[in-house]
Short mmCIF file of C-alpha atoms in Angstrom, two decimals:
data_model
loop_
_atom_site.label_atom_id
_atom_site.label_comp_id
_atom_site.label_asym_id
_atom_site.label_seq_id
_atom_site.Cartn_x
_atom_site.Cartn_y
_atom_site.Cartn_z
CA MET Z 1 152.39 -170.99 12.41
CA ASN Z 2 150.80 -173.48 10.00
CA ASP Z 3 147.70 -172.57 8.04
CA GLN Z 4 146.26 -176.06 8.45
CA PRO Z 5 146.68 -178.70 11.17
CA SER Z 6 149.01 -181.57 10.44
CA ASN Z 7 147.04 -184.82 10.51
CA GLY Z 8 149.96 -187.11 11.26
CA PRO Z 9 149.61 -188.70 14.72
CA ASP Z 10 153.11 -187.66 15.81
CA ALA Z 11 153.45 -184.33 14.04
CA PRO Z 12 153.32 -181.28 16.32
CA ARG Z 13 150.53 -178.89 15.45
CA GLY Z 14 150.31 -175.14 15.82
CA CYS Z 15 148.37 -172.60 17.85
CA PRO Z 16 144.56 -172.77 18.23
CA VAL Z 17 143.82 -169.89 15.87
CA ALA Z 18 145.48 -171.76 13.06
CA HIS Z 19 143.18 -174.76 13.08
CA GLY Z 20 141.04 -173.81 10.14
CA GLY Z 21 139.72 -170.61 11.74
CA ALA Z 22 136.92 -170.08 14.23
CA SER Z 23 134.28 -171.76 12.07
CA ASP Z 24 136.11 -175.11 12.24
CA THR Z 25 137.11 -174.98 15.91
CA THR Z 26 134.95 -176.54 18.63
CA ARG Z 27 133.19 -174.13 20.96
CA LEU Z 28 133.28 -175.08 24.62
CA TYR Z 29 130.15 -172.99 25.22
CA GLY Z 30 126.70 -172.76 23.70
CA PRO Z 31 123.85 -175.25 23.15
CA GLU Z 32 125.89 -178.32 22.14
CA ALA Z 33 128.38 -177.87 24.97
CA ALA Z 34 125.52 -177.45 27.46
CA LEU Z 35 124.00 -180.80 26.55
CA ASP Z 36 126.91 -183.13 25.81
CA PRO Z 37 130.28 -181.97 27.13
CA GLN Z 38 131.49 -185.55 27.51
CA GLY Z 39 130.77 -186.19 23.84
CA ILE Z 40 132.79 -183.11 22.95
CA TYR Z 41 135.76 -184.24 25.05
CA ALA Z 42 135.68 -187.70 23.42
CA ARG Z 43 135.49 -186.25 19.90
CA LEU Z 44 138.31 -183.81 20.54
CA ARG Z 45 140.49 -186.56 22.04
CA LYS Z 46 139.92 -188.75 18.99
CA GLU Z 47 140.72 -185.91 16.57
CA TYR Z 48 143.59 -184.13 18.35
CA GLY Z 49 144.87 -186.37 21.12
CA ALA Z 50 145.74 -185.17 24.61
CA VAL Z 51 145.49 -181.45 23.80
CA ALA Z 52 142.89 -179.83 21.55
CA PRO Z 53 142.16 -176.34 20.15
CA ILE Z 54 138.83 -174.91 21.33
CA LEU Z 55 137.00 -171.60 21.52
CA LEU Z 56 135.72 -169.94 24.67
CA GLU Z 57 132.98 -167.30 24.97
CA GLY Z 58 133.44 -164.57 22.39
CA ASP Z 59 135.24 -167.14 20.19
CA ILE Z 60 138.46 -166.59 22.10
CA PRO Z 61 140.99 -169.34 21.23
CA ALA Z 62 142.45 -171.66 23.85
CA TRP Z 63 143.87 -175.13 24.28
CA LEU Z 64 141.86 -177.73 26.21
CA VAL Z 65 144.14 -180.20 27.99
CA LEU Z 66 142.46 -183.62 27.85
CA GLY Z 67 145.21 -186.03 28.92
CA TYR Z 68 145.82 -186.91 32.56
CA ARG Z 69 149.61 -186.74 32.27
CA GLU Z 70 149.44 -183.50 30.30
CA ASN Z 71 147.19 -181.95 32.95
CA ARG Z 72 149.68 -182.97 35.62
CA ARG Z 73 152.55 -181.44 33.66
CA VAL Z 74 150.74 -178.12 33.38
CA LEU Z 75 149.61 -178.07 37.01
CA ASP Z 76 153.04 -178.97 38.36
CA ASN Z 77 155.12 -176.63 36.20
CA ALA Z 78 154.52 -172.97 37.00
CA ARG Z 79 157.68 -171.90 35.18
CA GLN Z 80 156.21 -172.89 31.81
CA PHE Z 81 152.50 -172.56 32.63
CA SER Z 82 151.73 -169.48 34.69
CA ARG Z 83 148.43 -168.48 36.28
CA ASP Z 84 149.25 -164.79 35.69
CA ALA Z 85 146.76 -163.58 33.07
CA ARG Z 86 148.83 -160.48 32.37
CA ILE Z 87 150.87 -162.57 29.92
CA TRP Z 88 147.74 -163.77 28.05
CA ARG Z 89 148.35 -162.66 24.46
CA ASP Z 90 144.70 -162.11 23.51
CA TRP Z 91 144.24 -159.89 26.56
CA LYS Z 92 147.45 -157.96 25.93
CA ASP Z 93 146.43 -157.44 22.30
CA GLY Z 94 143.05 -156.02 23.29
CA ARG Z 95 140.89 -158.88 21.99
CA ILE Z 96 139.20 -159.43 25.38
CA GLU Z 97 136.48 -156.93 26.19
CA ALA Z 98 136.30 -155.59 29.73
CA THR Z 99 132.72 -156.89 29.87
CA SER Z 100 133.65 -160.41 28.72
CA PRO Z 101 132.44 -163.14 31.11
CA LEU Z 102 135.88 -164.70 30.66
CA ILE Z 103 137.36 -161.91 32.76
CA GLN Z 104 135.43 -163.17 35.79
CA MET Z 105 137.12 -166.57 35.50
CA LEU Z 106 140.47 -165.80 33.86
CA GLY Z 107 141.30 -162.15 34.48
CA TRP Z 108 144.16 -161.10 36.74
CA ARG Z 109 143.28 -160.08 40.31
CA PRO Z 110 145.43 -159.37 43.36
CA ASP Z 111 144.75 -162.86 44.73
CA CYS Z 112 146.82 -166.00 45.20
CA VAL Z 113 145.25 -167.78 42.23
CA SER Z 114 146.49 -165.09 39.82
CA GLN Z 115 150.12 -165.23 40.90
CA ASP Z 116 153.06 -167.60 41.22
CA GLY Z 117 156.21 -167.80 43.30
CA GLU Z 118 156.69 -165.72 46.44
CA PRO Z 119 153.65 -163.42 45.88
CA HIS Z 120 151.52 -166.55 45.61
CA ARG Z 121 152.98 -168.08 48.78
CA ARG Z 122 152.39 -164.91 50.80
CA LEU Z 123 148.75 -164.60 49.77
CA ARG Z 124 147.94 -168.30 49.90
CA GLY Z 125 149.38 -168.49 53.41
CA ALA Z 126 146.81 -165.94 54.58
CA VAL Z 127 143.99 -167.98 53.02
CA THR Z 128 145.09 -171.39 54.30
CA ASP Z 129 145.85 -170.14 57.81
CA ASN Z 130 142.41 -168.63 58.17
CA LEU Z 131 140.55 -171.53 56.58
CA GLN Z 132 142.22 -173.84 59.09
CA THR Z 133 141.30 -171.49 61.92
CA VAL Z 134 137.61 -171.28 61.07
CA ALA Z 135 137.43 -175.02 60.37
CA GLY Z 136 138.93 -175.70 63.79
CA ARG Z 137 136.15 -173.78 65.54
CA GLY Z 138 133.57 -176.51 65.08
CA ILE Z 139 132.38 -176.06 61.50
CA ARG Z 140 130.25 -179.22 61.62
CA ARG Z 141 127.85 -177.66 64.12
CA HIS Z 142 127.16 -174.84 61.62
CA ILE Z 143 126.64 -177.36 58.82
CA THR Z 144 124.26 -179.41 60.98
CA HIS Z 145 122.31 -176.28 61.94
CA PHE Z 146 121.78 -175.11 58.38
CA ALA Z 147 121.18 -178.63 57.03
CA ASN Z 148 118.37 -179.08 59.54
CA LYS Z 149 116.90 -175.67 58.69
CA GLN Z 150 116.89 -176.57 54.97
CA ILE Z 151 115.25 -179.92 55.67
CA ASP Z 152 112.67 -178.34 58.00
CA ALA Z 153 111.28 -176.45 55.02
CA PHE Z 154 110.18 -179.66 53.23
CA ALA Z 155 110.30 -182.48 55.81
CA ASP Z 156 106.52 -182.59 56.32
CA GLU Z 157 105.76 -182.76 52.59
CA GLY Z 158 107.20 -186.18 51.78
CA THR Z 159 108.77 -184.90 48.55
CA ALA Z 160 111.60 -182.54 47.63
CA ASP Z 161 114.08 -181.60 44.95
CA LEU Z 162 117.43 -182.11 46.64
CA VAL Z 163 119.15 -179.77 44.17
CA ALA Z 164 116.89 -176.73 44.54
CA ASP Z 165 115.83 -177.41 48.14
CA TYR Z 166 119.13 -178.56 49.62
CA ALA Z 167 122.41 -178.75 47.70
CA GLU Z 168 122.05 -175.46 45.83
CA TYR Z 169 122.09 -173.24 48.93
CA LEU Z 170 123.44 -175.20 51.91
CA PRO Z 171 127.17 -174.55 51.29
CA MET Z 172 126.55 -170.80 50.94
CA LEU Z 173 124.59 -170.68 54.19
CA VAL Z 174 127.55 -172.28 55.96
CA LEU Z 175 129.92 -169.82 54.29
CA THR Z 176 127.88 -166.84 55.50
CA ARG Z 177 128.55 -168.01 59.05
CA LEU Z 178 132.26 -168.54 58.39
CA PHE Z 179 132.61 -165.13 56.70
CA GLY Z 180 130.61 -163.21 59.30
CA LEU Z 181 127.77 -162.42 56.89
CA PRO Z 182 124.04 -162.41 57.73
CA ALA Z 183 122.45 -165.72 56.73
CA GLY Z 184 119.85 -163.69 54.84
CA GLU Z 185 122.48 -162.83 52.23
CA GLY Z 186 123.01 -166.52 51.46
CA ARG Z 187 120.46 -167.14 48.73
CA ASN Z 188 121.26 -164.05 46.70
CA LEU Z 189 124.98 -164.75 46.94
CA ALA Z 190 124.44 -168.37 45.87
CA VAL Z 191 122.53 -167.22 42.78
CA SER Z 192 125.19 -164.66 41.89
CA CYS Z 193 128.05 -167.14 42.33
CA ALA Z 194 126.30 -169.61 40.04
CA GLN Z 195 125.86 -166.92 37.38
CA VAL Z 196 129.54 -165.94 37.52
CA ILE Z 197 130.57 -169.56 36.88
CA LYS Z 198 127.89 -170.04 34.23
CA GLY Z 199 129.15 -167.04 32.25
CA GLY Z 200 127.04 -165.16 29.73
CA GLU Z 201 126.04 -161.52 29.73
CA ASP Z 202 124.85 -161.53 33.37
CA ALA Z 203 128.19 -162.66 34.81
CA VAL Z 204 129.60 -159.15 35.19
CA VAL Z 205 126.46 -157.82 36.92
CA HIS Z 206 126.43 -160.69 39.40
CA ASN Z 207 130.15 -160.34 40.08
CA ASP Z 208 129.59 -156.65 40.87
CA ARG Z 209 126.84 -157.61 43.35
CA ILE Z 210 129.18 -160.04 45.10
CA MET Z 211 131.94 -157.45 45.29
CA GLU Z 212 129.58 -154.86 46.74
CA ILE Z 213 128.37 -157.19 49.50
CA LEU Z 214 131.91 -158.32 50.34
CA GLY Z 215 133.23 -154.75 50.29
CA GLU Z 216 130.62 -153.72 52.84
CA LEU Z 217 131.48 -156.80 54.91
CA ALA Z 218 135.20 -155.98 54.98
CA GLU Z 219 134.53 -152.38 56.05
CA ARG Z 220 132.18 -153.54 58.81
CA LYS Z 221 134.70 -156.09 60.11
CA LYS Z 222 137.35 -153.39 60.45
CA GLU Z 223 135.07 -151.74 63.01
CA GLU Z 224 133.48 -154.90 64.44
CA PRO Z 225 136.02 -157.76 64.28
CA GLY Z 226 134.87 -161.26 65.07
CA ALA Z 227 135.91 -164.91 65.05
CA ASP Z 228 135.47 -165.24 61.29
CA PHE Z 229 137.40 -165.66 58.03
CA THR Z 230 137.04 -162.00 57.05
CA THR Z 231 138.49 -160.69 60.30
CA GLY Z 232 141.31 -163.22 60.02
CA LEU Z 233 142.30 -161.97 56.56
CA LEU Z 234 142.23 -158.36 57.72
CA GLY Z 235 144.56 -159.06 60.61
CA HIS Z 236 146.86 -161.66 59.09
CA GLN Z 237 150.61 -161.17 59.34
CA ALA Z 238 150.86 -161.22 55.53
CA ASP Z 239 149.49 -157.65 55.75
CA LEU Z 240 146.99 -157.84 52.88
CA ASP Z 241 145.82 -154.51 51.47
CA ASP Z 242 142.12 -153.77 50.93
CA ASP Z 243 142.09 -155.03 47.32
CA GLU Z 244 143.83 -158.26 48.31
CA VAL Z 245 141.37 -158.89 51.15
CA LEU Z 246 138.37 -158.28 48.90
CA SER Z 247 139.75 -160.43 46.08
CA HIS Z 248 140.33 -163.36 48.43
CA LEU Z 249 136.88 -163.08 49.97
CA ARG Z 250 135.48 -163.27 46.43
CA LEU Z 251 137.74 -166.15 45.45
CA VAL Z 252 136.91 -168.33 48.44
CA LEU Z 253 133.19 -167.52 48.39
CA ILE Z 254 132.66 -168.34 44.71
CA THR Z 255 134.87 -171.40 44.45
CA ALA Z 256 133.90 -172.93 47.80
CA HIS Z 257 130.18 -172.55 47.23
CA THR Z 258 129.89 -173.55 43.58
CA THR Z 259 132.18 -176.57 43.78
CA THR Z 260 130.72 -177.86 47.06
CA SER Z 261 127.09 -177.43 46.00
CA ASN Z 262 127.78 -179.24 42.71
CA LEU Z 263 129.70 -182.01 44.46
CA LEU Z 264 126.97 -182.47 47.08
CA ALA Z 265 124.32 -182.84 44.39
CA ARG Z 266 126.44 -185.42 42.55
CA VAL Z 267 127.12 -187.41 45.72
CA LEU Z 268 123.40 -187.51 46.50
CA GLN Z 269 122.69 -188.55 42.91
CA LEU Z 270 125.14 -191.45 43.12
CA VAL Z 271 123.77 -192.57 46.48
CA LEU Z 272 120.12 -192.43 45.39
CA THR Z 273 120.66 -194.18 42.05
CA ASP Z 274 122.45 -197.12 43.68
CA THR Z 275 120.46 -198.85 46.39
CA SER Z 276 123.50 -200.78 47.64
CA ARG Z 277 125.36 -197.52 48.34
CA LEU Z 278 122.30 -196.05 50.04
CA ALA Z 279 121.89 -199.16 52.21
CA GLY Z 280 125.60 -199.10 53.05
CA LEU Z 281 125.45 -195.49 54.21
CA VAL Z 282 122.29 -195.98 56.25
CA SER Z 283 123.72 -199.10 57.93
CA GLY Z 284 127.10 -197.51 58.56
CA GLN Z 285 128.97 -200.08 56.46
CA LEU Z 286 129.92 -197.45 53.85
CA ASN Z 287 131.58 -194.12 54.55
CA VAL Z 288 130.44 -190.98 52.71
CA SER Z 289 134.06 -190.20 51.88
CA ALA Z 290 134.24 -193.28 49.66
CA VAL Z 291 131.29 -192.01 47.62
CA VAL Z 292 132.83 -188.53 47.42
CA GLU Z 293 136.05 -190.06 46.10
CA GLU Z 294 134.19 -191.84 43.31
CA VAL Z 295 132.39 -188.65 42.31
CA MET Z 296 135.70 -186.77 42.32
CA TRP Z 297 137.00 -189.15 39.68
CA ASN Z 298 133.94 -189.41 37.43
CA THR Z 299 132.11 -186.08 37.74
CA PRO Z 300 134.41 -183.55 39.45
CA PRO Z 301 132.68 -180.32 40.50
CA LEU Z 302 134.75 -178.28 38.04
CA ALA Z 303 134.85 -180.06 34.70
CA VAL Z 304 137.28 -177.52 33.24
CA LEU Z 305 139.70 -175.47 35.31
CA PRO Z 306 140.68 -171.95 34.28
CA GLY Z 307 143.44 -171.47 33.22
CA ARG Z 308 147.15 -171.35 32.59
CA PHE Z 309 149.22 -169.20 30.21
CA ALA Z 310 152.32 -170.44 28.43
CA THR Z 311 155.41 -168.49 29.45
CA VAL Z 312 157.50 -169.77 26.51
CA ASP Z 313 157.04 -171.57 23.19
CA LEU Z 314 156.85 -175.29 23.94
CA GLU Z 315 155.34 -178.61 22.89
CA LEU Z 316 152.51 -180.30 24.78
CA GLY Z 317 150.66 -183.39 23.68
CA GLY Z 318 152.13 -183.18 20.18
CA HIS Z 319 151.07 -179.56 19.66
CA HIS Z 320 153.09 -176.38 19.40
CA ILE Z 321 152.00 -174.05 22.22
CA LYS Z 322 153.05 -170.44 21.73
CA GLU Z 323 154.10 -168.01 24.45
CA GLY Z 324 150.98 -166.22 25.73
CA ASP Z 325 148.58 -169.00 24.67
CA LEU Z 326 145.75 -169.80 27.07
CA LEU Z 327 145.32 -173.37 28.28
CA VAL Z 328 142.27 -174.61 30.20
CA LEU Z 329 142.51 -177.87 32.09
CA GLY Z 330 140.03 -180.65 31.39
CA LEU Z 331 139.70 -182.17 34.87
CA THR Z 332 136.84 -184.49 33.92
CA ALA Z 333 138.50 -185.49 30.65
CA GLY Z 334 141.83 -186.06 32.41
CA ASN Z 335 140.25 -188.20 35.13
CA LEU Z 336 138.62 -190.36 32.45
CA ASP Z 337 141.68 -190.50 30.20
CA PRO Z 338 141.70 -194.04 28.70
CA GLU Z 339 145.50 -194.02 28.94
CA ILE Z 340 145.24 -194.23 32.73
CA ARG Z 341 141.70 -195.64 33.09
CA PRO Z 342 141.10 -198.03 30.19
CA ASP Z 343 138.04 -199.34 32.05
CA ALA Z 344 136.23 -196.48 33.81
CA GLY Z 345 134.02 -199.06 35.56
CA VAL Z 346 136.87 -200.38 37.69
CA SER Z 347 136.66 -199.17 41.30
CA VAL Z 348 138.83 -196.18 42.22
CA GLN Z 349 138.25 -196.58 45.96
CA GLY Z 350 141.32 -195.56 47.91
CA ASN Z 351 142.89 -193.80 44.93
CA GLN Z 352 143.14 -190.08 45.61
CA SER Z 353 145.24 -189.12 42.60
CA HIS Z 354 142.29 -187.54 40.75
CA LEU Z 355 142.50 -184.01 39.33
CA ALA Z 356 139.35 -182.67 40.99
CA PHE Z 357 141.26 -180.49 43.48
CA SER Z 358 143.63 -179.18 40.78
CA GLY Z 359 147.27 -179.78 41.73
CA GLY Z 360 150.68 -178.31 42.24
CA ALA Z 361 151.13 -175.03 44.09
CA HIS Z 362 147.53 -173.98 43.34
CA GLU Z 363 145.82 -177.13 44.67
CA CYS Z 364 142.53 -176.27 46.38
CA PRO Z 365 143.23 -175.14 49.98
CA GLY Z 366 139.64 -175.65 51.19
CA GLN Z 367 139.28 -179.39 50.60
CA ASN Z 368 138.66 -180.25 54.25
CA ILE Z 369 135.86 -177.71 54.60
CA GLY Z 370 134.12 -178.96 51.46
CA GLN Z 371 134.46 -182.55 52.64
CA ALA Z 372 133.01 -181.65 56.04
CA ILE Z 373 130.01 -179.93 54.44
CA ILE Z 374 129.24 -182.91 52.21
CA GLU Z 375 129.72 -185.62 54.83
CA THR Z 376 127.61 -183.78 57.41
CA ALA Z 377 124.93 -182.80 54.88
CA VAL Z 378 124.49 -186.41 53.72
CA ASP Z 379 124.47 -187.78 57.27
CA VAL Z 380 121.85 -185.28 58.46
CA LEU Z 381 119.67 -185.90 55.41
CA LEU Z 382 119.67 -189.69 55.79
CA HIS Z 383 118.98 -189.37 59.53
CA ARG Z 384 116.10 -186.95 59.08
CA LEU Z 385 114.35 -188.61 56.11
CA PRO Z 386 113.72 -192.35 56.56
CA GLY Z 387 112.68 -194.14 53.40
CA LEU Z 388 114.46 -191.60 51.18
CA ARG Z 389 114.31 -192.72 47.55
CA LEU Z 390 114.50 -191.30 44.06
CA ALA Z 391 111.10 -190.21 42.76
CA VAL Z 392 111.89 -190.66 39.03
CA PRO Z 393 113.80 -193.26 36.99
CA ALA Z 394 117.55 -192.60 37.18
CA ASP Z 395 117.80 -192.16 33.42
CA GLU Z 396 115.45 -189.17 33.60
CA LEU Z 397 117.98 -187.13 35.58
CA THR Z 398 119.61 -184.48 33.40
CA SER Z 399 122.50 -182.06 33.63
CA THR Z 400 123.26 -178.70 32.03
CA ALA Z 401 126.84 -177.69 31.36
CA SER Z 402 128.65 -174.40 30.98
CA THR Z 403 132.27 -174.03 29.92
CA TRP Z 404 133.53 -174.80 33.41
CA GLU Z 405 131.08 -177.24 34.99
CA ALA Z 406 128.15 -179.60 34.46
CA ARG Z 407 125.42 -179.25 37.09
CA LEU Z 408 122.62 -181.65 37.91
CA ASP Z 409 119.31 -180.00 36.99
CA ARG Z 410 117.11 -181.62 39.64
CA LEU Z 411 117.02 -184.57 42.03
CA PRO Z 412 113.38 -185.30 42.95
CA VAL Z 413 112.94 -187.60 45.95
CA GLU Z 414 110.22 -189.12 48.11
CA PHE Z 415 110.37 -190.07 51.78
CA ALA Z 416 108.19 -190.62 54.82
CA ALA Z 417 106.91 -187.20 55.82
CA GLN Z 418 108.41 -186.03 59.10
CA ALA Z 419 107.42 -183.52 61.71
CA THR Z 420 109.57 -180.40 61.63
CA ALA Z 421 112.55 -180.53 63.99
CA VAL Z 422 112.20 -178.42 67.11
#
């Protein structure tokens, strides 16, 4: 391990702790990261290339993968880059506190995301089978129902914030129906999921609240089975035990809600800041899926994906990665890698090779459900609110980032006030 990084462009460089110590290494959390994550990615790329040393919450060292090709290599190669956090050196050496917010995102659980090989295939099969089952039962009618209920709350006012009043809660309301939860749990669960992703000292408390609600749900569904995702997991032929069922309920709930709510807000932002796109959607000449595809490339719902752990010493992007090192995947940075997109303004329509859904064996299994929520939510909104337009200049819209995502703060709109739907 070198004491100082080698500055030669082709010279491999050592593990993240060695880059001048914590004081010289970029933090992927905190005030600067919250305001300008894109600036951080660009600076790190210029200084280190396709892979850069960074610090996560608690000043825990990691590698941020910035290059598109390097991200693909990590995602597609589970033999060298495992998702099993039990090989994470800092965790094994006791440097990760049990209360660390990183545990909520990176810690090992008995779920398909935490494992590779046959254990992963067994558990993932239970998830994908049941997601397909619930999606095949007419999910769009649930989305339409809850979208209309959300819009009813502000339709007669002529103004709204489409983040706080629509995108922030709609996916969770749909998920309560799919899981067999009371809709009344939706708002609290949405808040708790957001806090888990955001990190910070409240992450553990909110994760505990989620686990309590889902634990009660699983016990109830054992006695009162229904046509829902929870019942499907309990009865699947993969024979999941109680911990596996609970961990997968948590996994799907948090990831499906937070990514879909963020993506919906970004799609609405793009539509409302470009009048030609808005006119195309209203007239039927443009499909919502084309707008979603563009957002997937430029502002994916997870900016940084947790995480992979090196199973052996190896080289990646000109850096020496040591066995047990943590790597986090820069999905936004990889999608905007100038090596593959020298001009980010060129249309990506029809190109689905973005990193937004991850990749390899762990590629997101719920893509179709998320797509259905967004397409239906946008269609219902445009149908219900004629004259919908942005209420502030586009350059006044702001975002706040955490380590893992950048969320739109607000999306104020105006429209012709409508009578509440009956």
